[in-house]
CSV table of C-alpha atoms in Angstrom, one decimal:
chain,number,residue,atom,x,y,z
A,5,GLY,CA,210.8,94.4,153.2
A,6,PHE,CA,208.4,91.9,153.0
A,7,THR,CA,207.1,90.2,149.2
A,8,ILE,CA,203.0,89.5,149.2
A,9,THR,CA,203.1,85.8,147.2
A,10,THR,CA,202.1,85.0,144.0
A,11,ASN,CA,199.1,82.7,145.3
A,12,CYS,CA,197.7,86.3,146.0
A,13,CYS,CA,198.0,87.5,143.1
A,14,VAL,CA,195.9,84.3,141.8
A,15,ASP,CA,193.9,84.6,144.5
A,16,TYR,CA,193.0,88.4,143.9
A,17,LEU,CA,192.7,87.6,140.1
A,18,LYS,CA,190.3,85.6,139.9
A,19,ASN,CA,188.0,86.8,143.4
A,20,HIS,CA,188.5,90.7,142.8
A,21,SER,CA,188.9,91.6,146.7
A,22,ILE,CA,191.7,91.1,149.3
A,23,PRO,CA,191.3,88.7,151.6
A,24,ASP,CA,190.7,89.9,155.1
A,25,ALA,CA,193.9,87.0,156.6
A,26,LEU,CA,196.8,89.1,153.7
A,27,ILE,CA,195.6,92.5,155.1
A,28,SER,CA,196.8,91.5,158.9
A,29,ASP,CA,199.7,89.9,157.7
A,30,VAL,CA,200.8,93.0,156.0
A,31,LYS,CA,200.3,95.1,159.1
A,32,ASN,CA,202.4,92.3,160.8
A,33,ALA,CA,205.3,92.8,158.2
A,34,ILE,CA,205.1,97.0,158.5
A,35,LEU,CA,205.4,96.4,162.2
A,36,ILE,CA,208.3,94.4,161.2
A,37,ILE,CA,209.8,97.3,159.5
A,38,GLU,CA,208.5,100.1,161.4
A,39,SER,CA,211.2,99.1,165.1
A,40,ILE,CA,213.7,97.9,161.8
A,41,MET,CA,214.1,101.4,160.5
A,42,LYS,CA,212.3,103.0,163.8
A,43,SER,CA,210.0,104.9,162.6
A,44,LYS,CA,205.8,104.5,161.8
A,45,PHE,CA,203.8,104.8,158.3
A,46,GLY,CA,202.0,107.1,158.1
A,47,ASP,CA,203.1,109.9,161.1
A,48,ARG,CA,202.4,112.7,161.8
A,49,LYS,CA,206.5,113.0,162.6
A,50,SER,CA,208.7,109.5,161.6
A,51,PRO,CA,207.1,109.2,159.1
A,52,LEU,CA,207.8,105.6,157.3
A,53,LEU,CA,207.5,105.5,153.1
A,54,LEU,CA,207.5,102.2,151.4
A,55,SER,CA,208.2,101.9,148.0
A,56,ILE,CA,206.1,99.0,146.4
A,57,ARG,CA,207.0,96.2,143.3
A,58,SER,CA,205.9,93.6,141.3
A,59,GLY,CA,208.2,90.2,140.8
A,60,SER,CA,207.9,87.8,138.9
A,61,ARG,CA,209.2,84.4,139.0
A,62,GLN,CA,211.4,84.8,136.2
A,63,SER,CA,212.3,87.9,135.0
A,64,MET,CA,210.0,90.6,133.5
A,65,PRO,CA,211.4,93.6,133.3
A,66,GLY,CA,210.0,96.7,132.9
A,67,MET,CA,206.7,95.0,132.2
A,68,MET,CA,204.5,95.7,135.4
A,69,GLU,CA,204.6,98.1,138.1
A,70,THR,CA,206.0,100.4,140.5
A,71,VAL,CA,205.1,103.2,142.6
A,72,LEU,CA,207.1,104.8,145.1
A,73,ASN,CA,206.9,107.3,148.0
A,74,VAL,CA,203.8,105.8,149.0
A,75,GLY,CA,202.5,106.9,152.7
A,76,LEU,CA,203.8,110.2,151.7
A,77,THR,CA,200.4,112.9,152.3
A,78,GLU,CA,199.8,116.5,153.1
A,79,LYS,CA,199.7,115.3,157.1
A,80,THR,CA,203.8,113.8,156.9
A,81,ILE,CA,205.1,115.4,154.9
A,82,PRO,CA,205.7,118.1,157.5
A,83,GLY,CA,207.8,115.0,159.9
A,84,LEU,CA,209.9,114.4,156.1
A,85,ILE,CA,211.5,118.3,156.0
A,86,LYS,CA,211.9,118.2,159.3
A,87,ARG,CA,214.0,114.2,159.5
A,88,PHE,CA,215.6,115.4,155.7
A,89,LYS,CA,216.2,118.7,156.1
A,90,SER,CA,214.6,119.9,152.5
A,91,GLU,CA,211.6,121.3,152.2
A,92,ARG,CA,211.9,120.6,148.0
A,93,PHE,CA,213.8,117.0,148.3
A,94,VAL,CA,210.6,116.7,150.0
A,95,TYR,CA,207.7,118.5,147.9
A,96,ASP,CA,210.1,116.4,144.2
A,97,ALA,CA,209.9,113.0,145.9
A,98,TYR,CA,205.5,114.4,146.4
A,99,ARG,CA,205.2,114.8,143.0
A,100,ARG,CA,206.6,112.0,141.9
A,101,LEU,CA,203.9,109.6,143.9
A,102,ILE,CA,201.2,111.7,142.4
A,103,MET,CA,202.3,111.8,139.4
A,104,MET,CA,203.1,107.7,139.2
A,105,TYR,CA,199.8,106.9,141.6
A,106,ALA,CA,197.6,108.4,139.5
A,107,ASP,CA,199.4,106.8,136.2
A,108,VAL,CA,199.5,103.3,137.8
A,109,VAL,CA,196.8,103.4,140.4
A,110,MET,CA,193.5,105.7,139.2
A,111,GLU,CA,194.2,105.4,135.5
A,112,LYS,CA,195.4,102.2,134.1
A,113,SER,CA,194.2,99.9,136.7
A,114,LYS,CA,191.4,100.9,135.9
A,115,TYR,CA,191.4,101.9,131.9
A,116,LYS,CA,192.3,99.7,130.2
A,117,THR,CA,192.5,101.3,127.4
A,118,ILE,CA,192.7,105.7,127.2
A,119,PRO,CA,190.3,106.5,124.5
A,120,LYS,CA,191.9,108.0,121.3
A,121,GLY,CA,192.7,111.3,120.4
A,122,THR,CA,192.6,111.8,124.2
A,123,LEU,CA,196.4,112.1,126.6
A,124,SER,CA,196.8,109.2,129.1
A,125,ILE,CA,196.1,111.5,133.0
A,126,ARG,CA,200.8,111.6,133.0
A,127,GLU,CA,200.8,113.0,129.9
A,128,GLU,CA,199.2,115.7,131.3
A,129,LEU,CA,200.4,116.5,134.3
A,130,GLU,CA,203.6,116.2,131.5
A,131,LEU,CA,202.4,119.1,130.0
A,132,ILE,CA,201.2,120.9,134.0
A,133,MET,CA,205.0,120.0,134.6
A,134,ASP,CA,207.0,121.3,131.6
A,135,ASN,CA,204.6,125.0,131.9
A,136,ILE,CA,205.7,125.8,134.6
A,137,LYS,CA,209.9,124.5,133.8
A,138,GLU,CA,209.2,127.0,130.7
A,139,LYS,CA,207.7,129.8,132.9
A,140,ASN,CA,210.5,129.2,135.4
A,141,ASN,CA,213.5,129.5,131.9
A,142,ILE,CA,213.9,126.1,133.7
A,143,THR,CA,214.9,122.6,131.4
A,144,CYS,CA,216.2,120.6,133.9
A,145,ASP,CA,213.7,118.6,136.4
A,146,SER,CA,216.3,119.1,139.6
A,147,GLU,CA,216.4,123.0,139.2
A,148,LEU,CA,212.4,123.0,140.5
A,149,LYS,CA,212.5,125.5,143.5
A,150,ALA,CA,209.9,123.8,146.8
A,151,GLU,CA,208.0,127.2,145.7
A,152,GLU,CA,207.8,125.7,142.0
A,153,LEU,CA,207.2,122.3,143.6
A,154,LYS,CA,204.5,122.5,146.4
A,155,LYS,CA,202.2,124.8,143.1
A,156,MET,CA,203.3,121.9,140.3
A,157,SER,CA,201.6,119.2,143.4
A,158,SER,CA,198.5,121.3,143.5
A,159,LEU,CA,197.8,121.5,139.6
A,160,PHE,CA,198.6,117.7,139.4
A,161,LYS,CA,195.8,117.5,142.4
A,162,LYS,CA,193.2,119.8,140.9
A,163,LYS,CA,194.2,118.0,137.1
A,164,ILE,CA,193.6,114.1,137.9
A,165,LYS,CA,190.2,115.2,140.4
A,166,SER,CA,189.1,116.8,136.2
A,167,LYS,CA,190.2,113.7,134.8
A,168,LEU,CA,189.5,111.1,137.0
A,169,GLY,CA,186.8,111.5,138.7
A,170,GLU,CA,187.9,111.6,141.3
A,171,GLU,CA,190.9,112.7,144.2
A,172,PHE,CA,194.1,111.7,145.0
A,173,PRO,CA,194.4,110.1,148.3
A,174,GLU,CA,195.9,111.6,151.3
A,175,ASP,CA,195.4,107.7,153.7
A,176,PRO,CA,198.9,106.2,153.3
A,177,GLU,CA,196.7,103.1,153.7
A,178,LYS,CA,194.5,104.0,150.8
A,179,GLN,CA,197.5,105.0,149.2
A,180,LEU,CA,199.3,101.4,150.0
A,181,TRP,CA,196.7,99.3,148.3
A,182,GLY,CA,195.4,100.7,145.6
A,183,ALA,CA,199.8,100.2,144.6
A,184,ILE,CA,199.2,96.9,146.0
A,185,GLU,CA,196.4,96.7,144.1
A,186,ALA,CA,198.0,98.3,140.7
A,187,VAL,CA,200.9,96.2,141.0
A,188,PHE,CA,198.3,92.5,140.8
A,189,LYS,CA,196.5,94.2,138.3
A,190,SER,CA,199.3,94.5,136.3
A,191,TRP,CA,200.0,90.9,135.8
A,192,ASN,CA,197.5,91.3,132.4
A,193,GLY,CA,198.5,94.6,131.5
A,194,LYS,CA,199.2,94.6,127.3
A,195,ARG,CA,202.7,94.9,127.7
A,196,ALA,CA,203.3,91.9,130.4
A,197,ILE,CA,200.6,89.4,128.3
A,198,HIS,CA,202.9,90.0,124.8
A,199,TYR,CA,205.9,89.6,127.2
A,200,ARG,CA,204.9,86.7,128.6
A,201,LYS,CA,204.4,84.6,125.3
A,202,ILE,CA,207.4,85.7,124.0
A,203,GLU,CA,209.0,84.9,126.2
A,204,ASN,CA,206.2,81.8,126.8
A,205,ILE,CA,206.0,82.3,130.6
A,206,PRO,CA,202.9,80.4,131.7
A,207,ASN,CA,199.6,83.3,132.6
A,208,ASN,CA,198.8,81.9,135.4
A,209,TRP,CA,201.5,82.0,137.4
A,210,GLY,CA,201.0,85.8,138.7
A,211,THR,CA,203.0,88.6,140.5
A,212,ALA,CA,204.7,88.9,143.7
A,213,VAL,CA,205.1,92.6,145.4
A,214,ASN,CA,207.9,92.9,147.0
A,215,VAL,CA,206.2,96.2,149.7
A,216,GLN,CA,210.1,98.1,150.9
A,217,ALA,CA,211.3,100.4,153.4
A,218,MET,CA,212.3,103.9,150.8
A,219,VAL,CA,215.8,105.2,150.8
A,220,PHE,CA,217.3,107.7,149.3
A,221,GLY,CA,219.9,108.3,147.6
A,222,ASN,CA,219.7,111.6,147.1
A,223,LEU,CA,220.7,113.4,149.9
A,224,GLY,CA,223.7,115.1,149.1
A,225,ASN,CA,227.8,113.9,149.1
A,226,LYS,CA,226.7,110.9,151.4
A,227,SER,CA,224.3,108.8,149.8
A,228,GLY,CA,224.7,107.3,146.0
A,229,THR,CA,223.0,104.6,143.5
A,230,GLY,CA,224.1,101.8,141.9
A,231,VAL,CA,223.9,98.8,139.6
A,232,ALA,CA,226.7,95.3,139.4
A,233,PHE,CA,226.2,92.9,137.7
A,234,THR,CA,228.6,90.3,140.6
A,235,ARG,CA,230.8,88.3,137.6
A,236,ASN,CA,231.6,90.6,134.4
A,237,PRO,CA,228.7,89.3,131.7
A,238,SER,CA,231.0,89.7,128.3
A,239,THR,CA,234.4,88.6,129.5
A,240,GLY,CA,232.4,86.1,132.7
A,241,ILE,CA,235.9,87.7,134.7
A,242,ASN,CA,235.2,86.7,138.9
A,243,LYS,CA,234.9,90.7,140.0
A,244,LEU,CA,232.3,93.1,140.8
A,245,TYR,CA,231.4,94.9,137.4
A,246,GLY,CA,228.9,98.3,137.7
A,247,GLU,CA,228.1,101.6,137.8
A,248,TRP,CA,227.4,104.0,140.8
A,249,LEU,CA,226.7,107.8,140.5
A,250,SER,CA,226.3,109.8,143.6
A,251,ASN,CA,223.6,111.9,144.5
A,252,ALA,CA,220.9,110.4,142.3
A,253,GLN,CA,217.9,108.1,142.5
A,254,GLY,CA,218.4,104.7,140.8
A,255,GLU,CA,216.7,105.5,137.2
A,256,ASP,CA,219.6,108.9,137.1
A,257,VAL,CA,221.6,105.6,136.3
A,258,VAL,CA,220.0,104.6,133.1
A,259,ALA,CA,218.3,107.2,132.6
A,260,GLY,CA,221.9,108.7,130.1
A,261,ILE,CA,221.6,112.2,132.3
A,262,ARG,CA,224.6,111.9,133.3
A,263,THR,CA,227.4,109.7,132.8
A,264,PRO,CA,227.5,107.5,135.2
A,265,ASN,CA,231.0,106.3,137.9
A,266,PRO,CA,232.7,102.6,137.7
A,267,ILE,CA,232.3,100.4,139.8
A,268,ASN,CA,236.1,99.5,141.0
A,269,ASN,CA,238.6,99.5,137.6
A,270,HIS,CA,238.4,96.7,135.8
A,271,SER,CA,234.4,99.0,134.6
A,272,ARG,CA,236.1,101.4,133.6
A,273,ASN,CA,235.2,102.2,130.1
A,274,LYS,CA,236.5,105.9,127.8
A,275,GLU,CA,233.4,107.3,128.4
A,276,SER,CA,234.2,106.5,133.0
A,277,ARG,CA,238.0,106.5,132.6
A,278,ASN,CA,238.7,109.6,134.5
A,279,LEU,CA,236.1,109.3,136.1
A,280,PRO,CA,235.6,108.2,140.4
A,281,THR,CA,235.3,104.6,141.8
A,282,LEU,CA,233.4,103.3,143.8
A,283,GLU,CA,235.6,101.5,145.7
A,284,SER,CA,238.6,104.2,146.1
A,285,HIS,CA,235.1,106.7,147.3
A,286,PHE,CA,233.7,104.3,149.4
A,287,THR,CA,235.8,102.0,150.3
A,288,VAL,CA,233.3,100.0,153.5
A,289,ILE,CA,230.8,100.1,151.0
A,290,TYR,CA,232.5,98.9,148.2
A,291,ASN,CA,233.9,96.4,150.4
A,292,GLN,CA,230.0,95.0,152.0
A,293,LEU,CA,228.9,95.0,148.1
A,294,ILE,CA,231.6,91.7,147.6
A,295,LYS,CA,230.3,90.1,151.4
A,296,ILE,CA,227.3,90.4,149.3
A,297,LYS,CA,228.1,89.3,146.3
A,298,LYS,CA,229.4,86.0,147.5
A,299,ILE,CA,226.5,85.1,149.4
A,300,LEU,CA,223.3,86.4,146.4
A,301,GLU,CA,225.8,83.4,144.5
A,302,ASN,CA,225.8,81.4,147.0
A,303,HIS,CA,222.9,81.4,147.6
A,304,PHE,CA,221.7,81.4,144.1
A,305,SER,CA,224.7,79.9,142.2
A,306,ASP,CA,224.4,81.8,139.1
A,307,MET,CA,225.9,85.4,138.8
A,308,GLN,CA,223.9,88.4,140.1
A,309,ASP,CA,222.4,91.6,138.4
A,310,VAL,CA,221.9,93.6,141.5
A,311,GLU,CA,220.6,97.0,142.2
A,312,PHE,CA,221.6,99.1,145.7
A,313,THR,CA,221.5,102.0,147.5
A,314,PHE,CA,223.3,103.7,149.8
A,315,GLU,CA,222.0,106.9,152.0
A,316,ASN,CA,224.0,107.8,154.1
A,317,ASN,CA,226.7,106.6,154.3
A,318,VAL,CA,224.2,103.1,154.7
A,319,LEU,CA,224.1,100.4,152.2
A,320,TRP,CA,221.0,98.8,151.2
A,321,MET,CA,219.9,96.4,148.5
A,322,LEU,CA,217.0,97.0,146.5
A,323,GLN,CA,215.9,93.5,144.3
A,324,THR,CA,218.7,91.6,142.3
A,325,ARG,CA,217.8,88.5,139.3
A,326,SER,CA,220.1,86.2,137.2
A,327,GLY,CA,222.1,88.1,135.0
A,328,LYS,CA,222.7,88.2,131.0
A,329,ARG,CA,225.8,87.5,129.7
A,330,ASN,CA,227.0,86.2,126.6
A,331,GLY,CA,228.5,83.6,125.6
A,332,LYS,CA,231.9,82.8,126.4
A,333,SER,CA,230.4,84.4,129.8
A,334,ALA,CA,228.5,82.3,130.0
A,335,LEU,CA,231.3,79.2,129.5
A,336,LYS,CA,233.9,80.4,132.1
A,337,ILE,CA,231.6,82.1,134.5
A,338,ALA,CA,230.0,77.7,134.7
A,339,MET,CA,232.9,76.5,134.8
A,340,ASP,CA,234.5,78.4,137.2
A,341,MET,CA,231.6,77.6,140.0
A,342,LEU,CA,232.0,73.6,138.5
A,343,ASN,CA,235.5,74.6,140.3
A,344,LYS,CA,234.3,75.9,143.4
A,345,ASN,CA,231.3,73.0,143.7
A,346,LEU,CA,228.6,76.1,143.7
A,347,ILE,CA,227.3,74.1,140.8
A,348,SER,CA,226.5,70.2,139.4
């Protein structure tokens, strides 16, 4: 992945346009991702998908926008089905992209407020989804079959055209720049402005944009996702503390739909006391996390809160930030780090 800096956001919000230099920089950075991932953005045979996330200088969780699965189009779908050997999985990713893109890029970044008494595009699309689920006696999204997801995607696109007056873009480049601009604009979203007031974050900072290769934790039993603190946020004990799920995506861990598994025995609670740990089931990945924990703490001189995904037994780190902790924990972590010469 790569980062478009906060300066670019400030420049964009001032001039309302993307400079040519940034366009060529992004193209060159994508070439590097393509060589690492052995797939190409917009390619029909082996398409690369990207996630576009915000990244402020100071953590502003949930305040700004994210668009996942960018680069998924009618032309790239067959190549992905061949790669993942699952039509259902690919069409599920496609309907998620259409929903997210219509909401974040096509509606929120164009219209300051939704007229009173009308539904947002996300609400309209959720109604279509609920309708299909009801017709097929389905309660959970994961029970939707490929054919139902195909039909849903088609109905989504018709609704977007009739409500917003434009087509969902089937061009990967359009999707990419639409998402990047939407993340820039989300710096001036209502929630973000309100949050900055409360947290005393300057309005002129702008947000960075993190462009990352998409990886999938929901590809079967050799894949999964998790969140972890590099130390216990309640006690300060120097042990990984967190949760994980196999065959799941990031939002599944925090959505409360499934009970997450503990990362290790240290992370167990009443609900998870009989559930398998990441340490026992994916020992190699757990040991890699321990190494990365040390690298991150040495670099940031602070306890970190991380998100990770593993796809077919390969670990990918998604993001890190300084971890929230209570007073007792803060004191213990500070003293331990002082004794290790990590802080003065």
